[in-house]
């Protein structure tokens, strides 16, 4: 099949590559329709590695996807040919201790699309377990279906935060995941969510949503803004979604005593954390790595109409222009949030 292949760091090509398409008894084969360009895909393109995951051989990119079922395995009863679906890209070892504990997102044996050495799905077809394939409701488009995966990270972050209705939250970083965390936090019961960044265009997009308050940290101090907004008390929850080492310096100045800091952004290098500041406030620290047992909930919330992700889609490319899409994503244009690649040539 013709696929978008990361040959090595900094080199992409659209070419034929042999990919496994045998459908097992519990699998489905999917004609891929829409694939989102994720920051991790871009990082593999620009850096060739994320932590211990290193691109050592050509790899097909893409893991945020939707499509149509074209073949089902003998044991599949939950799906049928013609169903529009989205797919949870990480498949755990179902007998692992992590999976049995319900934390399959941290299963060391998980196979995750477009994570070396596992191929992604920027190709015409993919085979996937039916258990990790979800039917799209009629009112959810393919484009929205391909947004369920990143939104699930926001949902995981909101769940880890243990939101209490009325909480005030702060999200540091107004990228795609940052905005989705803000939306998930509002859906989870937060009364207000402040979101900070240097990018005025991204903050403007986030500010379209009622309940999200933008803070341009190029113009004002986030610590001061939250101090004023909370009468000096601090935010109930602070989500770190930028991965920028500098952002960790004042996290515990923003959060209230007894509040929570949720770490979502993944720094490339180790960072310093002010442990005395955290201890003096008895701050609860949570971490987020992908998601577990929440993908279907993310889809249901989108289908309910309570969360509209369409304003976050700032560019759509044909499959033949995939390399151009990645070059644009790597350039980090300030007005871009989420780029998508249309495999079929038809929207819907």
Coordinates of C-alpha atoms in Angstrom, one line a residue:
X1 CA 0.0 0.0 0.0
X2 CA 1.0 3.6 -0.6
X3 CA 1.7 5.2 2.8
X4 CA 3.4 8.2 4.4
X5 CA 6.7 6.7 5.6
X6 CA 9.2 8.3 7.9
X7 CA 12.4 7.0 6.4
X8 CA 14.6 8.5 9.0
X9 CA 14.9 11.7 11.0
X10 CA 13.8 14.6 8.7
X11 CA 13.0 12.5 5.7
X12 CA 9.4 11.6 4.6
X13 CA 8.2 9.8 1.5
X14 CA 4.9 8.7 0.0
X15 CA 5.6 5.2 -1.3
X16 CA 4.5 1.6 -1.3
X17 CA 5.2 -0.4 1.8
X18 CA 4.1 -3.9 2.9
X19 CA 1.8 -3.7 5.9
X20 CA 0.0 -6.6 7.6
X21 CA -3.7 -6.8 6.5
X22 CA -4.7 -10.3 7.7
X23 CA -7.9 -10.1 9.6
X24 CA -7.9 -12.3 12.7
X25 CA -11.1 -13.7 14.3
X26 CA -11.4 -10.7 16.7
X27 CA -10.2 -8.0 14.2
X28 CA -11.7 -5.7 11.7
X29 CA -10.2 -4.2 8.6
X30 CA -10.8 -0.4 8.2
X31 CA -10.6 1.8 5.2
X32 CA -8.9 4.9 6.7
X33 CA -10.7 8.1 6.0
X34 CA -9.2 10.9 8.2
X35 CA -5.9 11.0 10.2
X36 CA -4.8 13.8 12.5
X37 CA -1.3 15.1 12.6
X38 CA -0.1 14.7 16.2
X39 CA 2.7 16.4 17.9
X40 CA 4.4 13.1 18.5
X41 CA 4.3 12.3 14.8
X42 CA 5.9 15.6 14.1
X43 CA 8.5 15.1 16.9
X44 CA 9.5 11.7 15.3
X45 CA 9.9 13.5 12.0
X46 CA 12.0 16.4 13.3
X47 CA 14.0 14.6 16.1
X48 CA 13.8 10.9 15.2
X49 CA 13.0 9.9 18.8
X50 CA 10.9 10.5 21.8
X51 CA 12.8 9.4 24.9
X52 CA 13.6 5.8 24.6
X53 CA 11.4 5.3 21.5
X54 CA 13.8 5.7 18.6
X55 CA 13.1 5.4 14.9
X56 CA 15.6 2.8 13.7
X57 CA 13.8 1.7 10.6
X58 CA 11.2 3.2 8.1
X59 CA 7.9 3.7 9.9
X60 CA 4.4 4.7 8.8
X61 CA 3.2 7.7 10.7
X62 CA -0.3 8.5 12.1
X63 CA -2.4 7.3 15.0
X64 CA -5.4 9.7 15.3
X65 CA -7.8 8.1 12.9
X66 CA -11.3 7.3 11.7
X67 CA -12.6 5.2 8.8
X68 CA -15.1 2.6 7.6
X69 CA -15.2 -1.1 8.5
X70 CA -14.7 -3.1 5.3
X71 CA -14.2 -6.6 6.7
X72 CA -14.9 -8.3 10.1
X73 CA -13.4 -11.3 11.8
X74 CA -15.4 -14.5 12.5
X75 CA -15.9 -13.6 16.2
X76 CA -16.8 -10.0 15.8
X77 CA -20.4 -9.2 16.9
X78 CA -20.2 -5.5 17.9
X79 CA -19.4 -4.1 14.4
X80 CA -20.5 -4.7 10.8
X81 CA -19.2 -3.9 7.4
X82 CA -20.1 -0.3 6.6
X83 CA -19.8 1.0 10.1
X84 CA -18.1 4.4 10.5
X85 CA -15.6 4.1 13.3
X86 CA -12.7 5.6 15.2
X87 CA -9.9 3.6 16.7
X88 CA -8.1 3.6 20.0
X89 CA -4.5 3.2 18.8
X90 CA -2.9 1.5 21.8
X91 CA -3.5 -2.3 22.1
X92 CA -2.3 -3.8 25.4
X93 CA -1.3 -7.3 26.4
X94 CA -4.6 -8.4 27.8
X95 CA -2.9 -10.8 30.3
X96 CA -0.4 -8.2 31.6
X97 CA -0.5 -7.0 35.3
X98 CA -1.1 -3.4 34.1
X99 CA -4.1 -4.4 32.1
X100 CA -5.6 -6.5 34.9
X101 CA -5.2 -3.4 37.2
X102 CA -7.1 -1.3 34.6
X103 CA -4.0 0.8 33.8
X104 CA -3.3 -0.6 30.3
X105 CA -2.0 2.8 29.1
X106 CA 1.2 2.1 31.1
X107 CA 1.5 -1.6 30.0
X108 CA 5.1 -2.1 28.9
X109 CA 3.9 -4.5 26.3
X110 CA 1.4 -2.1 24.7
X111 CA 1.6 -1.8 20.9
X112 CA 0.7 1.8 19.9
X113 CA 0.4 3.0 16.3
X114 CA 3.3 5.1 15.0
X115 CA 5.5 4.4 18.0
X116 CA 8.7 2.6 17.0
X117 CA 8.7 -0.1 15.8
X118 CA 4.9 -0.2 15.3
X119 CA 3.6 1.3 12.0
X120 CA 0.9 3.9 12.0
X121 CA -2.2 4.3 9.8
X122 CA -1.4 7.0 7.2
X123 CA -2.2 4.4 4.6
X124 CA -5.4 3.2 2.9
X125 CA -6.2 0.4 5.2
X126 CA -5.5 -0.9 8.7
X127 CA -6.4 -4.0 10.8
X128 CA -7.3 -3.4 14.4
X129 CA -9.0 -5.4 17.2
X130 CA -12.7 -4.8 17.3
X131 CA -12.5 -4.3 21.1
X132 CA -10.6 -1.1 20.5
X133 CA -12.7 0.1 17.5
X134 CA -15.7 2.3 18.2
X135 CA -18.8 3.0 16.0
X136 CA -19.3 6.7 15.3
X137 CA -22.8 8.0 16.1
X138 CA -24.5 9.5 13.0
X139 CA -24.0 13.1 14.2
X140 CA -20.2 12.6 14.6
X141 CA -18.2 13.3 11.4
X142 CA -15.0 11.5 10.4
X143 CA -13.1 14.6 11.2
X144 CA -14.5 14.6 14.7
X145 CA -13.8 10.9 15.0
X146 CA -10.2 11.5 14.3
X147 CA -10.2 14.0 17.2
X148 CA -11.4 11.5 19.8
X149 CA -7.8 10.2 20.4
X150 CA -6.3 13.5 21.4
X151 CA -9.5 14.5 23.3
X152 CA -9.2 11.3 25.3
X153 CA -5.9 12.7 26.7
X154 CA -7.8 15.7 27.9
X155 CA -10.4 13.4 29.4
X156 CA -7.7 11.4 31.2
X157 CA -6.2 14.6 32.6
X158 CA -9.6 15.8 33.9
X159 CA -10.3 12.4 35.5
X160 CA -6.9 12.4 37.2
X161 CA -7.5 15.9 38.5
X162 CA -10.6 14.6 40.5
X163 CA -12.5 17.8 39.7
X164 CA -15.1 19.0 42.1
X165 CA -18.0 21.1 40.6
X166 CA -17.1 24.7 40.6
X167 CA -13.4 24.3 40.7
X168 CA -11.2 26.9 39.0
X169 CA -8.5 25.4 36.8
X170 CA -5.4 26.6 34.9
X171 CA -4.0 25.0 31.8
X172 CA -0.4 26.0 31.0
X173 CA 0.0 25.6 27.2
X174 CA -2.6 26.4 24.6
X175 CA -1.7 23.7 22.0
X176 CA -4.2 21.1 20.9
X177 CA -3.9 19.0 24.0
X178 CA -4.0 22.1 26.3
X179 CA -7.3 23.3 24.7
X180 CA -8.7 19.8 24.9
X181 CA -7.8 19.6 28.6
X182 CA -9.6 22.9 29.1
X183 CA -12.7 21.6 27.4
X184 CA -12.6 18.3 29.3
X185 CA -12.2 20.2 32.6
X186 CA -15.2 22.4 31.9
X187 CA -17.3 19.3 30.9
X188 CA -16.1 17.8 34.2
X189 CA -17.5 20.6 36.3
X190 CA -14.9 23.4 36.4
X191 CA -16.5 26.8 36.6
X192 CA -13.6 28.6 34.8
X193 CA -10.5 27.5 33.1
X194 CA -7.6 29.9 32.5
X195 CA -5.3 28.9 29.7
X196 CA -1.9 30.5 29.2
X197 CA 0.5 30.8 26.2
X198 CA 2.6 33.3 24.3
X199 CA 0.5 32.7 21.1
X200 CA -2.2 35.3 20.7
X201 CA -3.8 33.4 17.7
X202 CA -4.1 30.1 19.7
X203 CA -5.5 32.0 22.7
X204 CA -8.0 33.6 20.5
X205 CA -9.2 30.2 19.3
X206 CA -9.4 28.9 22.9
X207 CA -11.3 32.1 24.0
X208 CA -14.2 31.2 21.6
X209 CA -15.3 28.7 24.2
X210 CA -17.4 30.0 27.1
X211 CA -15.7 29.4 30.4
X212 CA -12.1 29.5 29.0
X213 CA -10.2 32.6 30.0
X214 CA -7.0 33.3 27.9
X215 CA -3.8 34.7 29.6
X216 CA -1.1 35.9 27.3
X217 CA 2.1 35.4 29.3
X218 CA 4.0 37.6 26.9
X219 CA 1.9 40.5 28.3
X220 CA 1.1 39.6 31.9
X221 CA 2.3 37.3 34.6
X222 CA 0.2 34.1 35.0
X223 CA 0.9 34.0 38.7
X224 CA -0.4 37.6 39.1
X225 CA -3.5 36.9 36.9
X226 CA -4.5 33.9 38.9
X227 CA -3.8 35.7 42.2
X228 CA -6.2 38.5 41.2
X229 CA -8.8 36.1 39.8
X230 CA -8.9 34.0 43.0
X231 CA -8.4 36.8 45.6
X232 CA -5.0 35.5 46.3
X233 CA -6.0 31.9 47.0
X234 CA -4.8 30.2 43.9
X235 CA -6.3 27.7 41.4
X236 CA -7.8 24.4 42.5
X237 CA -6.1 22.6 39.7
X238 CA -3.2 23.4 37.5
X239 CA -2.6 21.3 34.3
X240 CA 0.9 21.5 32.8
X241 CA 0.4 20.9 29.1
X242 CA 3.3 22.7 27.5
X243 CA 6.2 20.4 28.3
X244 CA 8.4 23.5 28.5
X245 CA 10.9 23.2 31.3
X246 CA 10.5 26.9 32.2
X247 CA 6.8 26.3 32.9
X248 CA 7.6 24.1 35.9
X249 CA 9.2 27.0 37.8
X250 CA 6.0 28.6 39.1
X251 CA 3.4 25.8 39.1
X252 CA 3.2 25.7 42.8
X253 CA 2.8 29.5 43.0
X254 CA -0.4 29.2 40.9
X255 CA -2.1 26.3 42.7
X256 CA -4.0 26.8 46.0
X257 CA -3.0 25.1 49.3
X258 CA -4.3 21.5 49.1
X259 CA -4.8 21.8 45.3
X260 CA -3.7 19.5 42.5
X261 CA -1.0 19.8 39.8
X262 CA -1.5 17.5 36.8
X263 CA 1.5 16.9 34.6
X264 CA 0.5 16.2 31.0
X265 CA 3.2 17.9 28.8
X266 CA 6.2 15.7 28.3
X267 CA 9.5 17.6 28.6
X268 CA 12.3 16.3 26.3
X269 CA 14.8 16.6 29.2
X270 CA 14.5 16.2 33.0
X271 CA 13.1 19.3 34.7
X272 CA 13.5 20.8 38.2
X273 CA 10.4 20.7 40.5
X274 CA 10.2 22.8 43.6
X275 CA 9.5 20.1 46.1
X276 CA 9.5 22.3 49.2
X277 CA 6.9 24.6 47.6
X278 CA 4.8 21.5 46.8
X279 CA 5.1 20.1 50.3
X280 CA 4.4 23.3 52.1
X281 CA 1.0 23.4 50.3
X282 CA 0.4 19.7 50.5
X283 CA -0.2 19.8 46.7
X284 CA -1.4 16.5 45.1
X285 CA 0.7 15.7 42.0
X286 CA -0.8 13.6 39.3
X287 CA 0.7 12.4 36.0
X288 CA -0.9 11.5 32.7
X289 CA 0.3 9.1 30.0
X290 CA -2.1 8.6 27.2
X291 CA -5.4 7.2 28.6
X292 CA -7.2 4.1 29.8
X293 CA -10.9 3.1 29.9
X294 CA -11.9 6.5 28.7
X295 CA -11.9 6.5 24.8
X296 CA -15.6 5.6 24.5
X297 CA -16.5 8.3 27.1
X298 CA -14.6 10.9 25.0
X299 CA -16.6 9.8 22.0
X300 CA -19.9 10.0 23.9
X301 CA -19.1 13.5 25.1
X302 CA -18.4 14.7 21.6
X303 CA -21.6 13.1 20.3
X304 CA -23.6 14.8 23.1
X305 CA -22.8 18.2 21.6
X306 CA -21.4 19.5 24.9
X307 CA -17.9 19.6 23.3
X308 CA -17.3 21.0 19.8
X309 CA -13.9 20.2 18.5
X310 CA -14.4 21.5 15.0
X311 CA -13.0 25.0 15.7
X312 CA -9.7 23.3 16.5
X313 CA -9.3 21.9 13.0
X314 CA -7.2 24.6 11.3
X315 CA -6.1 22.8 8.1
X316 CA -7.1 19.8 6.0
X317 CA -4.8 18.1 3.4
X318 CA -5.3 15.5 0.8
X319 CA -3.3 12.3 1.3
X320 CA -1.1 13.2 -1.7
X321 CA -0.1 16.4 0.2
X322 CA 0.8 14.6 3.4
X323 CA 4.4 15.7 3.4
X324 CA 3.3 19.3 3.0
X325 CA 1.0 18.9 6.0
X326 CA 3.9 17.7 8.1
X327 CA 6.2 20.5 6.9
X328 CA 3.5 22.9 8.0
X329 CA 3.0 21.2 11.3
X330 CA 6.8 21.2 11.9
X331 CA 6.9 25.0 11.2
X332 CA 4.6 25.5 14.2
X333 CA 2.5 28.3 12.8
X334 CA 1.0 30.3 15.6
X335 CA -2.5 30.1 14.2
X336 CA -2.5 26.3 13.8
X337 CA -4.1 23.9 16.3
X338 CA -4.9 20.7 14.6
X339 CA -4.1 19.6 11.0
X340 CA -5.8 16.6 9.4
X341 CA -5.1 14.5 6.4
X342 CA -8.0 13.2 4.3
X343 CA -7.4 9.8 2.9
X344 CA -10.5 9.2 0.9
X345 CA -10.9 12.6 -0.8
X346 CA -14.5 12.9 0.6
X347 CA -15.4 14.8 3.7
X348 CA -18.1 13.7 6.2

